[in-house]
């Protein structure tokens, strides 16, 4: 008959499989109807080191469904890798949906610092000194980011100053 029974499946997984295969969930054999069935070329149970997974391949119109398996040496590392993967996928989703990129780290502060320094050149006396001091204070953010990333902070901030002076408004620490 080629019937595969899958036990202990999460509710979210049922929804994803149904959406991908184009079927409806059947909780009771009494509600079984052929129009509720989906289609896949191959469904197989594959043994892994710590259990079994069900692999579904050859789905027509697979569309947007992808499976990523995360493995780790312990639960803490696994949880952290799942959170990191989730964050990365959310960033990709935002890039695709919103279609814009944000500037590198410290770019807004460097741009403000650059514009304030230019303005300070047009001022005289104490006003010039105060504006220039605030411009330098804005550079603390990219300096700290570079330092925390293990980079040469002085070199990075100097490079960012030059890039902003050259008109690269989105230049920051990537």
CSV table of C-alpha atoms in Angstrom, one decimal:
chain,number,residue,atom,x,y,z
A,1,UNK,CA,0.0,0.0,0.0
A,2,UNK,CA,3.0,2.3,0.5
A,3,UNK,CA,1.7,4.0,3.6
A,4,UNK,CA,4.1,5.7,5.9
A,5,UNK,CA,3.1,6.5,9.5
A,6,UNK,CA,4.9,9.4,11.1
A,7,UNK,CA,4.6,9.8,14.9
A,8,UNK,CA,5.3,12.7,17.3
A,9,UNK,CA,5.2,15.4,14.7
A,10,UNK,CA,5.0,19.1,15.8
A,11,UNK,CA,1.8,21.0,14.8
A,12,UNK,CA,3.9,23.7,13.1
A,13,UNK,CA,5.6,21.0,11.0
A,14,UNK,CA,2.2,19.6,9.9
A,15,UNK,CA,1.2,23.0,8.7
A,16,UNK,CA,4.4,23.5,6.7
A,17,UNK,CA,4.2,20.0,5.1
A,18,UNK,CA,0.5,20.5,4.2
A,19,UNK,CA,1.3,23.9,2.7
A,20,UNK,CA,4.2,22.5,0.7
A,21,UNK,CA,2.6,19.3,-0.5
A,22,UNK,CA,-0.8,20.9,-1.2
A,23,UNK,CA,-2.7,18.7,1.2
A,24,UNK,CA,-5.0,19.0,4.2
A,25,UNK,CA,-4.2,17.4,7.6
A,26,UNK,CA,-6.2,14.3,8.4
A,27,UNK,CA,-6.6,13.7,12.1
A,28,UNK,CA,-9.1,10.9,11.8
A,29,UNK,CA,-9.5,8.1,9.2
A,30,UNK,CA,-13.2,8.8,9.0
A,31,UNK,CA,-12.5,12.3,7.5
A,32,UNK,CA,-10.2,10.8,4.8
A,33,UNK,CA,-11.0,11.9,1.3
A,34,UNK,CA,-8.9,11.7,-1.9
A,35,UNK,CA,-9.1,15.5,-2.4
A,36,UNK,CA,-7.2,16.0,0.9
A,37,UNK,CA,-4.1,14.2,-0.5
A,38,UNK,CA,-1.0,16.0,-1.6
A,39,UNK,CA,1.8,14.9,-3.9
A,40,UNK,CA,5.5,14.1,-3.5
A,41,UNK,CA,7.8,11.8,-5.5
A,42,UNK,CA,9.5,10.3,-2.4
A,43,UNK,CA,8.8,10.3,1.3
A,44,UNK,CA,11.3,8.4,3.4
A,45,UNK,CA,12.4,8.0,7.0
A,46,UNK,CA,16.1,8.5,7.4
A,47,UNK,CA,18.0,7.5,10.5
A,48,UNK,CA,20.4,10.0,12.0
A,49,UNK,CA,22.8,9.7,14.9
A,50,UNK,CA,20.2,10.8,17.4
A,51,UNK,CA,16.9,9.8,15.8
A,52,UNK,CA,15.0,9.7,12.6
A,53,UNK,CA,13.9,12.4,10.2
A,54,UNK,CA,11.3,12.3,7.5
A,55,UNK,CA,12.6,13.5,4.1
A,56,UNK,CA,10.0,14.7,1.5
A,57,UNK,CA,11.4,15.2,-2.0
A,58,UNK,CA,10.0,15.8,-5.5
A,59,UNK,CA,7.2,18.1,-4.4
A,60,UNK,CA,5.6,19.9,-7.3
A,61,UNK,CA,5.7,23.7,-6.8
A,62,UNK,CA,7.9,23.4,-3.7
A,63,UNK,CA,8.0,27.2,-3.7
A,64,UNK,CA,9.3,28.7,-0.6
A,65,UNK,CA,9.9,25.6,1.6
A,66,UNK,CA,13.4,24.7,2.7
A,67,UNK,CA,14.6,22.6,5.6
A,68,UNK,CA,17.8,23.5,7.5
A,69,UNK,CA,19.1,20.9,10.0
A,70,UNK,CA,20.9,22.2,13.0
A,71,UNK,CA,23.2,19.9,15.0
A,72,UNK,CA,25.4,20.7,18.0
A,73,UNK,CA,27.4,19.2,20.8
A,74,UNK,CA,24.8,20.2,23.4
A,75,UNK,CA,21.4,21.8,23.8
A,76,UNK,CA,22.8,25.2,24.7
A,77,UNK,CA,24.9,25.5,21.5
A,78,UNK,CA,22.0,24.1,19.5
A,79,UNK,CA,19.6,26.7,20.9
A,80,UNK,CA,22.0,29.5,20.2
A,81,UNK,CA,22.6,28.3,16.6
A,82,UNK,CA,18.9,28.2,16.0
A,83,UNK,CA,18.5,31.8,17.4
A,84,UNK,CA,21.4,33.0,15.2
A,85,UNK,CA,19.9,31.2,12.1
A,86,UNK,CA,16.5,32.7,12.9
A,87,UNK,CA,18.0,36.2,13.1
A,88,UNK,CA,19.9,35.8,9.9
A,89,UNK,CA,16.8,34.6,8.1
A,90,UNK,CA,14.8,37.6,9.4
A,91,UNK,CA,17.5,39.9,8.1
A,92,UNK,CA,17.2,38.3,4.7
A,93,UNK,CA,13.4,38.5,4.8
A,94,UNK,CA,13.6,42.2,5.5
A,95,UNK,CA,16.1,42.8,2.7
A,96,UNK,CA,13.8,41.0,0.2
A,97,UNK,CA,10.6,42.6,1.4
A,98,UNK,CA,11.8,46.1,2.1
A,99,UNK,CA,14.5,46.2,-0.6
A,100,UNK,CA,16.9,48.5,1.2
A,101,UNK,CA,20.2,48.1,3.0
A,102,UNK,CA,21.3,49.8,6.2
A,103,UNK,CA,24.7,51.5,6.4
A,104,UNK,CA,27.6,49.9,8.2
A,105,UNK,CA,28.1,50.3,11.9
A,106,UNK,CA,28.9,53.8,13.0
A,107,UNK,CA,28.1,55.3,9.6
A,108,UNK,CA,25.4,57.8,10.8
A,109,UNK,CA,27.8,59.0,13.6
A,110,UNK,CA,30.7,59.4,11.2
A,111,UNK,CA,28.5,61.3,8.8
A,112,UNK,CA,27.3,63.6,11.6
A,113,UNK,CA,30.9,64.1,12.7
A,114,UNK,CA,32.0,64.9,9.2
A,115,UNK,CA,29.2,67.5,8.6
A,116,UNK,CA,29.8,69.1,12.0
A,117,UNK,CA,33.5,69.4,11.4
A,118,UNK,CA,32.8,71.1,8.1
A,119,UNK,CA,30.4,73.5,9.9
A,120,UNK,CA,33.0,74.1,12.7
A,121,UNK,CA,35.4,75.4,10.0
A,122,UNK,CA,32.9,78.2,9.2
A,123,UNK,CA,32.5,79.3,12.8
A,124,UNK,CA,34.7,81.4,15.0
A,125,UNK,CA,35.9,81.3,18.6
A,126,UNK,CA,34.2,79.2,21.3
A,127,UNK,CA,31.3,78.1,18.9
A,128,UNK,CA,33.9,76.5,16.6
A,129,UNK,CA,35.6,74.7,19.5
A,130,UNK,CA,32.3,73.4,20.9
A,131,UNK,CA,31.0,72.1,17.5
A,132,UNK,CA,34.4,70.4,16.8
A,133,UNK,CA,34.4,68.8,20.2
A,134,UNK,CA,30.9,67.4,19.6
A,135,UNK,CA,32.0,66.1,16.2
A,136,UNK,CA,34.9,64.3,17.8
A,137,UNK,CA,32.6,62.9,20.4
A,138,UNK,CA,30.4,61.3,17.7
A,139,UNK,CA,33.4,59.3,16.6
A,140,UNK,CA,33.4,57.4,19.9
A,141,UNK,CA,30.7,55.1,18.5
A,142,UNK,CA,32.6,53.8,15.5
A,143,UNK,CA,35.8,53.8,17.6
A,144,UNK,CA,34.2,51.5,20.2
A,145,UNK,CA,32.6,49.3,17.6
A,146,UNK,CA,36.0,48.8,15.9
A,147,UNK,CA,37.7,48.2,19.3
A,148,UNK,CA,35.0,45.6,20.3
A,149,UNK,CA,35.5,43.8,16.9
A,150,UNK,CA,39.2,43.5,17.6
A,151,UNK,CA,40.2,46.0,14.9
A,152,UNK,CA,42.7,48.8,15.0
A,153,UNK,CA,40.2,51.5,16.1
A,154,UNK,CA,42.4,54.5,15.1
A,155,UNK,CA,43.0,53.1,11.6
A,156,UNK,CA,39.3,52.3,11.1
A,157,UNK,CA,38.1,55.7,12.2
A,158,UNK,CA,40.7,57.4,10.1
A,159,UNK,CA,39.6,55.4,7.1
A,160,UNK,CA,36.0,56.1,7.8
A,161,UNK,CA,36.8,59.9,8.0
A,162,UNK,CA,38.5,59.7,4.6
A,163,UNK,CA,35.6,57.7,3.0
A,164,UNK,CA,33.0,60.2,4.3
A,165,UNK,CA,35.1,63.1,3.0
A,166,UNK,CA,35.1,61.3,-0.4
A,167,UNK,CA,31.3,61.2,-0.3
A,168,UNK,CA,30.6,57.6,0.8
A,169,UNK,CA,27.7,58.5,3.2
A,170,UNK,CA,26.9,54.9,4.1
A,171,UNK,CA,30.6,53.9,4.9
A,172,UNK,CA,30.8,52.2,8.3
A,173,UNK,CA,32.2,49.1,10.0
A,174,UNK,CA,30.9,46.0,8.2
